[in-house]
Every structure is written in C-alpha cells, then in structure tokens.
Amino acid sequence: MVTINENYLKLKAGYLFPEIARRVRVFTESNPDAPIIKLGIGDVTEPLPEACRTAMIKAVEDMGDRATFKGYGPEQGYAWLREKIASQDFQARGCEIDASEIFVSDGGKCDTGNILDIFGKGNTIAVTDPVYPVYVDTNVMAGHTGPVNDKGEYEGLFYLPITAENNFTAKIPDRPVDLIYLCFPNNPTGATASKADLKAWVDYARANGSVILFDAAYEAFITDPELPHSIYEIEGARECAIEFRSFSKNAGFTGTRCAYTVVPKSLKVTASDGAEVTLHQLWNRRQSTKFNGVSYLVQRGAEAVYSPEGQSQVQGLIKFYLENAQIIRQKLSDAGLTVYGGVHAPYIWVKTPQGLSSWDFFDKLLNLCYVVGTPGSGFGAAGEGYFRISAFNSRENVEEAMSRITDNFKV
C-alpha cells in the first residue's frame, strides 16, 4: 500500500494566500462586475526595469548563436552574477562575503523552505508571531512539529510574539533554541531591526550554538542609513547566520524568478559523531543534487540590476512603492485607524477597527469596498485583530482603494 507524508495532514485548512484567492473567487462569481482592487499578496505591478529587459533580450540573442549559447549553467549561479552581488550588496557595506558563498536560486520563498533539507529533525525552532507562513508550513511538512492547537500554534515550535506593546521586536528567548527565523524589514508588520537588535540575536546565537535564518527580502526599502540591510553587518554573524535575498520586490522579478542565499564557509555545526561540518558544504551538495540553476536569461537580467542604469531604475521602483505606502498610511491614519509599518517596508499593518476579527475585516473590505487585503491572523495567533495592506499596486488603484476604505471605516 502506498503511504504518504502525513505531516501534510497537520497543515491548517489552507495556505493563507490560496484561501484568500478562494474567497475572492467565490465573491466574484456572485459579483462579476465588482471592480476589485487587490492589495493582499505582495506581488509587484510595475514593469521590469529597462536595463533588465535589455539584458534579457541580449541573452536571448546569445542563445541563438552557437558561440554564445548556454546549456546547463552552474547550480550555484554564474560567477559574473555572484561577484556583482558580493561586491555591491555586501562588500560595499563592509560585509566580508565572498562570491563563492552566494547561491543563486529561483526564489527566496523556495530557499527558506528548502534550507530545511540540511537540518535534522531534533532542532528546536523559533519563529516570530505573526510570521511569514512559509517558515511554519515548511517545518510542518518536514515533520519538525506536532499538531496545531485551537490558536493555530504548532506543538514543537517556540513562538516569539511581536506586538505593538514590544514595538514589534521579538524578545530574546529565555532558553536555548537551535534555529531562529528572523525577517527584517518584517513581513507582515513592516517593522525594522536596529544594529543593536541584531547584535543581541547574533550574541545569543553564538552563545547557544544556534543558527539564524535571516530573511532580508525587503532590505532595499530601508531608507534610514543607520539601519542594517544585512545581518552580516553585525560582527560574528558569519559564524551563526544564513541570509536570504530576492530580486522579486526591488526589481520586480516576482514572475521572472531570481533570488539568492548566502551561506558563509565559516558557519559550522557539529555532527552526531562529533565531526565539524560546514553548512556551506551541505547546501552546496543539496543544490548540486536537487537544483539545475536559474536560467541564463534570468541571471543576465539580474546582473543588469547592478549596472548604473539598473540601480537608478530599481531605486525608482522602490520610491514608487514607498510613496504608495505613505499614501496608505496617511489616509488610514486620517480616518482614525491605527497603522504601523509602511516606512521602510511595502506593508502597512493595520489594527482592525470596531473590534472586528481579521477575517471579518477581510470580508467587510471585500463586500463593502471591493478591496482585498491579508488577514493578520493568517500570519499567526498574535496577528489576530490586525490586517496587512500591500503597497504593491498602481497609484490609481491605491488612491481609489483608500477612498473606498476611508468612506466606510472612519473611526
């Protein structure tokens, strides 16, 4: 008889974003003419930067010439892209990251899930609450948790509540944990971490032999020069942290697919037989076995992000989305709603009005305003009573959505 991975049966009814899509689909079937504006999933709307498009067109031409044709590329990514990443994203900020420690992939979401392949089942895992659901669900799938309780919390995970009361910064655990998921600027709350905040985590991880899984997918939205963009700006992080980055939100690659993960060669763990093992070695083996690399065309597009033209165009995109975020913050604040985030991140974290639950507010926004957002409870128990609104959309849609919401939810 065929058996299945029954860990999948422990998952809650549905992954957050497919459940949103299901509810929207049901609504549109009954209201086919409703002009819905989607500010839920963090998908970009503006075109790829011209520099990236030009580079990808040139790459297509390369594929039509035997002399420049590319077949299988290196699983870790082409050296010319990895070197640009190392130089401009890390070394320029004083981080000692070498190109050989960078692994190009098809998505940060994929990497944060796939990284679990190199870790065992006996680890204690800490996640913030609220949290990007992929961190939790992939651990459930891998068999690292027990069942879910009535609050939506899984046995076997160590939850770190982040709330308005603690300024959305997680408290250092009062006991040792093995794997720690951190995301700054934070998804979903939009909160940031200072160098002092990250130093406290690095010091804790080094003292306890922990590994920090640091998701920096939104670092490009940081505008304060005092805030760190990478955990490797903190001394000692090379010995305890893996960092995930993406071209999705800064350069609009959500549909093009390109990201990368940094695994320092100095990050070592001890195997059960006492041998010292580098996680770089394990991740390299995993990628070489299970991944054939990102396409040549896409990597050429990503390389163009680092050209002067690409940098200017990417900054234009970031500025546009941050202006959207400012409009959302201002309009909702003027209407009397309590809002957080949206300053160094493309997400605004809203306290639901009138005592509504997260999903009740979702349904009201959909039915009254024809606007789609993301219920905070979908990110964890501590997200109940909050709602995430994304700044990824056209200016016209953002302004229209705010007009509809404020007309219906003035406090």
Tab-separated table of C-alpha atoms in Angstrom:
chain	number	residue	atom	x	y	z
A	1	MET	CA	0.000	0.000	0.000
A	2	VAL	CA	1.233	3.479	-0.862
A	3	THR	CA	1.970	5.680	2.134
A	4	ILE	CA	2.012	9.465	2.219
A	5	ASN	CA	3.843	12.131	4.135
A	6	GLU	CA	1.198	12.541	6.809
A	7	ASN	CA	2.836	15.712	8.084
A	8	TYR	CA	0.878	17.441	5.309
A	9	LEU	CA	-2.308	16.436	7.113
A	10	LYS	CA	-1.238	18.563	10.084
A	11	LEU	CA	-1.397	21.725	7.984
A	12	LYS	CA	-4.230	24.111	8.671
A	13	ALA	CA	-7.142	24.163	6.218
A	14	GLY	CA	-5.253	26.049	3.541
A	15	TYR	CA	-2.168	28.102	2.945
A	16	LEU	CA	-3.117	31.723	3.639
A	17	PHE	CA	-2.908	33.133	0.123
A	18	PRO	CA	-4.786	30.313	-1.659
A	19	GLU	CA	-7.546	30.751	0.933
A	20	ILE	CA	-7.703	34.463	0.102
A	21	ALA	CA	-7.895	33.587	-3.587
A	22	ARG	CA	-10.711	31.114	-2.883
A	23	ARG	CA	-12.790	33.718	-1.040
A	24	VAL	CA	-12.236	36.290	-3.755
A	25	ARG	CA	-13.217	33.760	-6.410
A	26	VAL	CA	-16.456	32.941	-4.602
A	27	PHE	CA	-17.253	36.653	-4.302
A	28	THR	CA	-16.542	37.435	-7.952
A	29	GLU	CA	-18.695	34.553	-9.131
A	30	SER	CA	-21.640	36.246	-7.408
A	31	ASN	CA	-20.489	39.784	-8.253
A	32	PRO	CA	-18.821	39.554	-11.679
A	33	ASP	CA	-18.899	43.317	-12.261
A	34	ALA	CA	-17.346	44.327	-8.941
A	35	PRO	CA	-14.173	46.425	-9.595
A	36	ILE	CA	-11.896	44.581	-7.163
A	37	ILE	CA	-8.567	46.115	-6.143
A	38	LYS	CA	-6.051	43.638	-4.734
A	39	LEU	CA	-3.717	44.888	-2.009
A	40	GLY	CA	-3.204	41.477	-0.443
A	41	ILE	CA	-0.442	39.300	-1.859
A	42	GLY	CA	2.833	41.187	-2.130
A	43	ASP	CA	3.032	40.944	-5.907
A	44	VAL	CA	4.530	43.833	-7.833
A	45	THR	CA	2.649	45.589	-10.622
A	46	GLU	CA	5.185	47.831	-12.373
A	47	PRO	CA	7.204	46.624	-15.412
A	48	LEU	CA	10.695	45.174	-15.151
A	49	PRO	CA	13.442	47.826	-15.266
A	50	GLU	CA	14.510	48.657	-18.812
A	51	ALA	CA	18.100	47.672	-18.034
A	52	CYS	CA	16.943	44.179	-17.070
A	53	ARG	CA	14.721	43.806	-20.135
A	54	THR	CA	17.530	44.922	-22.447
A	55	ALA	CA	19.960	42.464	-20.868
A	56	MET	CA	17.478	39.612	-21.189
A	57	ILE	CA	16.809	40.410	-24.864
A	58	LYS	CA	20.552	40.316	-25.474
A	59	ALA	CA	20.695	36.992	-23.610
A	60	VAL	CA	18.015	35.562	-25.913
A	61	GLU	CA	20.176	36.554	-28.870
A	62	ASP	CA	23.140	34.821	-27.199
A	63	MET	CA	21.100	31.628	-27.122
A	64	GLY	CA	20.657	31.818	-30.892
A	65	ASP	CA	24.373	31.709	-31.646
A	66	ARG	CA	26.432	28.548	-31.194
A	67	ALA	CA	29.377	30.632	-29.975
A	68	THR	CA	27.415	32.192	-27.106
A	69	PHE	CA	24.754	29.517	-26.487
A	70	LYS	CA	24.449	28.309	-22.878
A	71	GLY	CA	23.256	24.889	-21.756
A	72	TYR	CA	23.363	23.787	-18.151
A	73	GLY	CA	24.834	26.538	-16.003
A	74	PRO	CA	26.482	26.164	-12.598
A	75	GLU	CA	23.947	25.143	-9.952
A	76	GLN	CA	25.303	27.864	-7.680
A	77	GLY	CA	24.815	30.613	-10.279
A	78	TYR	CA	27.122	32.191	-12.847
A	79	ALA	CA	30.271	33.721	-11.374
A	80	TRP	CA	29.663	37.095	-13.033
A	81	LEU	CA	26.355	37.499	-11.150
A	82	ARG	CA	27.631	36.170	-7.836
A	83	GLU	CA	30.592	38.547	-7.976
A	84	LYS	CA	28.319	41.544	-8.570
A	85	ILE	CA	26.130	40.501	-5.641
A	86	ALA	CA	29.095	40.028	-3.312
A	87	SER	CA	30.666	43.337	-4.296
A	88	GLN	CA	27.644	45.627	-4.325
A	89	ASP	CA	25.248	44.074	-1.805
A	90	PHE	CA	27.756	43.076	0.857
A	91	GLN	CA	31.350	44.201	0.448
A	92	ALA	CA	30.212	47.765	-0.267
A	93	ARG	CA	28.526	47.722	3.171
A	94	GLY	CA	31.594	46.311	4.940
A	95	CYS	CA	30.382	42.698	4.988
A	96	GLU	CA	33.011	40.014	4.447
A	97	ILE	CA	31.035	37.913	1.987
A	98	ASP	CA	32.767	36.173	-0.913
A	99	ALA	CA	31.128	35.354	-4.237
A	100	SER	CA	31.666	31.650	-3.563
A	101	GLU	CA	29.368	31.915	-0.523
A	102	ILE	CA	26.417	33.056	-2.654
A	103	PHE	CA	23.932	30.618	-4.204
A	104	VAL	CA	21.611	31.995	-6.901
A	105	SER	CA	18.135	30.449	-6.899
A	106	ASP	CA	14.627	30.823	-8.294
A	107	GLY	CA	13.113	32.390	-5.175
A	108	GLY	CA	13.591	33.347	-1.553
A	109	LYS	CA	10.385	31.502	-0.670
A	110	CYS	CA	11.856	28.332	-2.171
A	111	ASP	CA	15.144	28.717	-0.329
A	112	THR	CA	13.614	29.358	3.099
A	113	GLY	CA	11.745	26.082	2.706
A	114	ASN	CA	14.484	24.075	1.017
A	115	ILE	CA	17.104	25.056	3.597
A	116	LEU	CA	15.435	22.592	5.968
A	117	ASP	CA	16.908	19.770	3.875
A	118	ILE	CA	20.277	20.304	5.555
A	119	PHE	CA	18.966	20.353	9.142
A	120	GLY	CA	17.891	17.413	11.277
A	121	LYS	CA	14.527	16.729	12.894
A	122	GLY	CA	15.573	17.252	16.505
A	123	ASN	CA	16.070	21.017	16.361
A	124	THR	CA	14.109	23.470	18.485
A	125	ILE	CA	12.715	26.074	16.076
A	126	ALA	CA	11.835	29.658	16.992
A	127	VAL	CA	9.511	31.764	14.843
A	128	THR	CA	8.038	35.178	15.402
A	129	ASP	CA	4.279	35.536	15.736
A	130	PRO	CA	2.958	36.913	13.410
A	131	VAL	CA	5.226	35.275	10.839
A	132	TYR	CA	5.550	34.690	7.106
A	133	PRO	CA	3.541	31.420	6.848
A	134	VAL	CA	6.125	29.618	4.691
A	135	TYR	CA	8.517	29.303	7.637
A	136	VAL	CA	5.910	27.443	9.680
A	137	ASP	CA	4.289	25.368	6.951
A	138	THR	CA	7.569	24.024	5.562
A	139	ASN	CA	8.593	22.890	9.041
A	140	VAL	CA	5.245	21.154	9.423
A	141	MET	CA	5.745	19.424	6.056
A	142	ALA	CA	9.226	18.327	7.099
A	143	GLY	CA	7.929	16.721	10.287
A	144	HIS	CA	9.505	19.207	12.691
A	145	THR	CA	6.294	19.967	14.585
A	146	GLY	CA	3.404	18.328	16.323
A	147	PRO	CA	-0.285	19.057	15.675
A	148	VAL	CA	-1.841	22.515	15.613
A	149	ASN	CA	-3.877	23.802	18.563
A	150	ASP	CA	-7.039	25.914	18.619
A	151	LYS	CA	-4.989	29.127	18.463
A	152	GLY	CA	-3.254	27.999	15.299
A	153	GLU	CA	0.049	27.295	17.058
A	154	TYR	CA	2.011	24.122	16.372
A	155	GLU	CA	3.462	21.968	19.099
A	156	GLY	CA	7.214	21.872	18.749
A	157	LEU	CA	7.644	25.482	17.629
A	158	PHE	CA	8.849	28.197	20.000
A	159	TYR	CA	6.769	31.309	19.305
A	160	LEU	CA	8.137	34.824	19.788
A	161	PRO	CA	5.202	37.287	19.901
A	162	ILE	CA	5.808	40.632	18.182
A	163	THR	CA	3.159	43.188	19.070
A	164	ALA	CA	2.633	46.924	19.382
A	165	GLU	CA	3.475	46.543	23.074
A	166	ASN	CA	7.035	45.373	22.301
A	167	ASN	CA	7.376	47.627	19.235
A	168	PHE	CA	7.181	44.529	17.025
A	169	THR	CA	10.647	43.351	18.079
A	170	ALA	CA	10.936	39.783	19.336
A	171	LYS	CA	12.247	39.158	22.821
A	172	ILE	CA	15.396	37.029	23.048
A	173	PRO	CA	14.363	33.509	24.207
A	174	ASP	CA	14.920	32.662	27.868
A	175	ARG	CA	16.215	29.222	26.899
A	176	PRO	CA	18.343	27.780	24.089
A	177	VAL	CA	16.767	27.252	20.669
A	178	ASP	CA	18.505	25.853	17.601
A	179	LEU	CA	17.020	27.520	14.507
A	180	ILE	CA	15.762	31.116	14.606
A	181	TYR	CA	13.731	32.697	11.801
A	182	LEU	CA	14.070	36.478	11.596
A	183	CYS	CA	12.691	38.744	8.864
A	184	PHE	CA	13.596	42.453	8.694
A	185	PRO	CA	12.147	44.677	7.396
A	186	ASN	CA	9.421	42.467	8.711
A	187	ASN	CA	6.715	40.726	6.770
A	188	PRO	CA	3.909	41.276	7.747
A	189	THR	CA	4.304	44.129	10.274
A	190	GLY	CA	6.764	46.338	8.358
A	191	ALA	CA	8.926	46.727	11.476
A	192	THR	CA	12.697	47.149	11.252
A	193	ALA	CA	15.613	45.967	13.376
A	194	SER	CA	18.463	48.173	14.554
A	195	LYS	CA	22.087	47.057	14.683
A	196	ALA	CA	21.693	46.711	18.456
A	197	ASP	CA	18.682	44.429	17.941
A	198	LEU	CA	20.559	42.191	15.522
A	199	LYS	CA	23.694	42.181	17.691
A	200	ALA	CA	21.633	40.819	20.571
A	201	TRP	CA	20.433	37.967	18.348
A	202	VAL	CA	23.918	37.239	16.999
A	203	ASP	CA	25.359	37.200	20.523
A	204	TYR	CA	22.582	34.848	21.641
A	205	ALA	CA	23.080	32.539	18.665
A	206	ARG	CA	26.830	32.309	19.174
A	207	ALA	CA	26.434	31.676	22.893
A	208	ASN	CA	23.904	28.885	22.320
A	209	GLY	CA	25.196	27.305	19.106
A	210	SER	CA	22.077	28.471	17.238
A	211	VAL	CA	21.663	29.265	13.526
A	212	ILE	CA	19.755	32.383	12.451
A	213	LEU	CA	17.792	32.116	9.204
A	214	PHE	CA	17.643	35.791	8.230
A	215	ASP	CA	15.165	36.822	5.553
A	216	ALA	CA	16.187	40.194	4.071
A	217	ALA	CA	13.808	40.145	1.104
A	218	TYR	CA	12.739	43.752	1.782
A	219	GLU	CA	16.093	45.322	2.665
A	220	ALA	CA	16.018	47.569	-0.423
A	221	PHE	CA	13.118	49.522	1.129
A	222	ILE	CA	15.255	50.727	4.063
A	223	THR	CA	15.837	54.473	3.774
A	224	ASP	CA	17.452	55.191	7.166
A	225	PRO	CA	21.263	54.923	6.787
A	226	GLU	CA	21.544	53.835	10.424
A	227	LEU	CA	19.518	50.668	9.861
A	228	PRO	CA	21.336	47.484	8.778
A	229	HIS	CA	20.480	45.908	5.414
A	230	SER	CA	22.244	42.626	6.174
A	231	ILE	CA	22.822	40.595	9.305
A	232	TYR	CA	26.449	40.323	8.176
A	233	GLU	CA	26.888	43.968	9.157
A	234	ILE	CA	26.977	42.563	12.692
A	235	GLU	CA	30.298	41.179	13.928
A	236	GLY	CA	30.156	37.421	14.406
A	237	ALA	CA	27.172	36.833	12.111
A	238	ARG	CA	29.318	34.819	9.687
A	239	GLU	CA	29.561	32.154	12.388
A	240	CYS	CA	25.822	31.858	13.046
A	241	ALA	CA	23.629	33.168	10.212
A	242	ILE	CA	22.303	32.307	6.757
A	243	GLU	CA	20.782	35.181	4.779
A	244	PHE	CA	18.082	35.056	2.104
A	245	ARG	CA	17.598	37.771	-0.517
A	246	SER	CA	15.437	38.223	-3.587
A	247	PHE	CA	15.122	40.308	-6.741
A	248	SER	CA	11.323	39.974	-6.564
A	249	LYS	CA	10.350	43.124	-4.698
A	250	ASN	CA	13.185	45.519	-5.527
A	251	ALA	CA	13.477	44.780	-9.261
A	252	GLY	CA	10.035	43.311	-9.912
A	253	PHE	CA	11.175	39.707	-10.512
A	254	THR	CA	8.115	38.045	-8.924
A	255	GLY	CA	7.235	36.474	-12.277
A	256	THR	CA	10.813	36.273	-13.546
A	257	ARG	CA	12.161	34.352	-10.529
A	258	CYS	CA	15.603	35.088	-9.187
A	259	ALA	CA	16.950	35.219	-5.648
A	260	TYR	CA	19.988	34.121	-3.686
A	261	THR	CA	21.067	32.682	-0.370
A	262	VAL	CA	24.298	33.426	1.470
A	263	VAL	CA	25.885	30.571	3.425
A	264	PRO	CA	29.269	31.611	4.879
A	265	LYS	CA	32.003	28.998	4.827
A	266	SER	CA	32.768	29.849	8.445
A	267	LEU	CA	29.314	28.683	9.582
A	268	LYS	CA	29.939	25.287	11.159
A	269	VAL	CA	27.918	22.756	13.145
A	270	THR	CA	28.810	19.529	14.920
A	271	ALA	CA	27.542	16.194	13.567
A	272	SER	CA	26.375	13.367	15.845
A	273	ASP	CA	29.794	11.704	15.616
A	274	GLY	CA	31.495	14.895	16.805
A	275	ALA	CA	32.819	15.879	13.394
A	276	GLU	CA	32.714	19.545	12.431
A	277	VAL	CA	30.686	20.205	9.267
A	278	THR	CA	30.262	23.428	7.293
A	279	LEU	CA	26.685	24.248	6.301
A	280	HIS	CA	28.110	25.708	3.078
A	281	GLN	CA	29.270	22.212	2.140
A	282	LEU	CA	25.848	20.712	2.840
A	283	TRP	CA	23.888	23.411	0.990
A	284	ASN	CA	26.229	23.158	-1.992
A	285	ARG	CA	25.633	19.398	-2.089
A	286	ARG	CA	21.881	19.874	-1.796
A	287	GLN	CA	21.742	22.419	-4.618
A	288	SER	CA	24.024	20.383	-6.867
A	289	THR	CA	21.733	17.370	-6.437
A	290	LYS	CA	18.247	18.889	-6.456
A	291	PHE	CA	18.596	22.091	-8.467
A	292	ASN	CA	19.754	22.801	-12.013
A	293	GLY	CA	20.213	26.514	-11.546
A	294	VAL	CA	18.436	29.666	-12.700
A	295	SER	CA	18.236	30.233	-16.445
A	296	TYR	CA	20.979	32.170	-18.213
A	297	LEU	CA	18.403	34.703	-19.466
A	298	VAL	CA	17.132	35.498	-15.966
A	299	GLN	CA	20.600	35.740	-14.459
A	300	ARG	CA	21.624	38.229	-17.145
A	301	GLY	CA	18.548	40.246	-16.218
A	302	ALA	CA	19.510	40.114	-12.542
A	303	GLU	CA	23.083	41.134	-13.341
A	304	ALA	CA	21.728	44.289	-15.019
A	305	VAL	CA	20.245	45.363	-11.670
A	306	TYR	CA	23.819	46.224	-10.648
A	307	SER	CA	24.540	48.454	-13.651
A	308	PRO	CA	24.284	52.229	-13.122
A	309	GLU	CA	21.115	52.291	-15.208
A	310	GLY	CA	19.690	49.324	-13.347
A	311	GLN	CA	20.414	50.833	-9.949
A	312	SER	CA	18.677	54.065	-10.928
A	313	GLN	CA	15.641	52.252	-12.310
A	314	VAL	CA	15.348	49.955	-9.291
A	315	GLN	CA	15.516	52.942	-6.951
A	316	GLY	CA	12.693	54.471	-8.970
A	317	LEU	CA	10.546	51.385	-8.393
A	318	ILE	CA	11.274	51.344	-4.670
A	319	LYS	CA	10.486	55.053	-4.380
A	320	PHE	CA	7.180	54.500	-6.197
A	321	TYR	CA	6.049	51.701	-3.877
A	322	LEU	CA	7.173	53.593	-0.761
A	323	GLU	CA	5.119	56.573	-1.912
A	324	ASN	CA	2.154	54.215	-2.229
A	325	ALA	CA	2.826	53.050	1.328
A	326	GLN	CA	2.904	56.633	2.560
A	327	ILE	CA	-0.453	57.346	0.911
A	328	ILE	CA	-1.969	54.281	2.575
A	329	ARG	CA	-0.532	55.191	5.988
A	330	GLN	CA	-1.701	58.773	5.765
A	331	LYS	CA	-5.217	58.069	4.505
A	332	LEU	CA	-5.879	55.336	7.046
A	333	SER	CA	-4.427	57.418	9.882
A	334	ASP	CA	-6.574	60.391	8.857
A	335	ALA	CA	-9.603	58.101	9.042
A	336	GLY	CA	-8.714	57.271	12.638
A	337	LEU	CA	-7.293	53.792	12.108
A	338	THR	CA	-4.153	52.697	13.943
A	339	VAL	CA	-1.376	51.816	11.498
A	340	TYR	CA	2.185	50.528	11.702
A	341	GLY	CA	4.924	49.822	9.153
A	342	GLY	CA	4.979	51.248	5.658
A	343	VAL	CA	8.056	53.415	6.265
A	344	HIS	CA	10.944	51.072	5.467
A	345	ALA	CA	8.731	48.345	4.040
A	346	PRO	CA	5.969	47.996	1.428
A	347	TYR	CA	3.492	46.665	4.002
A	348	ILE	CA	1.138	48.546	6.311
A	349	TRP	CA	-0.030	46.699	9.425
A	350	VAL	CA	-3.480	47.955	10.430
A	351	LYS	CA	-5.331	47.453	13.709
A	352	THR	CA	-8.779	46.266	12.691
A	353	PRO	CA	-11.494	48.784	13.614
A	354	GLN	CA	-14.715	48.272	15.531
A	355	GLY	CA	-13.401	45.158	17.280
A	356	LEU	CA	-13.595	43.138	14.070
A	357	SER	CA	-11.616	39.934	13.736
A	358	SER	CA	-9.018	39.770	10.975
A	359	TRP	CA	-11.159	37.609	8.678
A	360	ASP	CA	-14.322	39.612	9.439
A	361	PHE	CA	-12.493	42.771	8.378
A	362	PHE	CA	-11.304	40.961	5.240
A	363	ASP	CA	-14.883	40.030	4.358
A	364	LYS	CA	-16.166	43.548	5.043
A	365	LEU	CA	-13.453	45.146	2.903
A	366	LEU	CA	-14.240	42.742	0.096
A	367	ASN	CA	-18.010	43.131	0.275
A	368	LEU	CA	-18.248	46.865	1.042
A	369	CYS	CA	-15.156	48.271	-0.664
A	370	TYR	CA	-14.207	45.632	-3.246
A	371	VAL	CA	-10.691	45.734	-1.760
A	372	VAL	CA	-8.595	42.667	-0.924
A	373	GLY	CA	-6.007	42.656	1.861
A	374	THR	CA	-4.488	39.982	4.102
A	375	PRO	CA	-5.965	38.945	7.485
A	376	GLY	CA	-3.392	39.259	10.248
A	377	SER	CA	-4.496	36.019	11.875
A	378	GLY	CA	-3.240	34.192	8.799
A	379	PHE	CA	0.271	35.081	9.933
A	380	GLY	CA	-0.190	33.645	13.420
A	381	ALA	CA	-2.198	33.929	16.625
A	382	ALA	CA	-0.633	37.280	17.574
A	383	GLY	CA	-1.776	38.667	14.214
A	384	GLU	CA	-5.441	38.392	15.193
A	385	GLY	CA	-7.044	41.826	15.214
A	386	TYR	CA	-4.619	43.136	12.582
A	387	PHE	CA	-4.663	43.366	8.810
A	388	ARG	CA	-1.870	43.697	6.228
A	389	ILE	CA	-2.239	46.038	3.266
A	390	SER	CA	0.328	45.920	0.472
A	391	ALA	CA	1.668	48.981	-1.339
A	392	PHE	CA	2.297	46.938	-4.486
A	393	ASN	CA	-0.168	48.325	-6.995
A	394	SER	CA	-0.701	51.247	-9.345
A	395	ARG	CA	-1.026	54.742	-7.871
A	396	GLU	CA	-4.546	54.999	-9.270
A	397	ASN	CA	-5.633	51.762	-7.581
A	398	VAL	CA	-4.034	52.671	-4.261
A	399	GLU	CA	-5.755	56.038	-4.151
A	400	GLU	CA	-9.105	54.564	-5.173
A	401	ALA	CA	-8.803	51.767	-2.584
A	402	MET	CA	-8.036	54.261	0.190
A	403	SER	CA	-11.022	56.370	-0.819
A	404	ARG	CA	-13.317	53.353	-0.589
A	405	ILE	CA	-11.917	52.175	2.742
A	406	THR	CA	-11.966	55.559	4.454
A	407	ASP	CA	-15.523	56.212	3.289
A	408	ASN	CA	-16.647	53.012	5.034
A	409	PHE	CA	-14.353	52.761	8.059
A	410	LYS	CA	-13.878	56.222	9.546
A	411	VAL	CA	-13.333	55.872	13.274
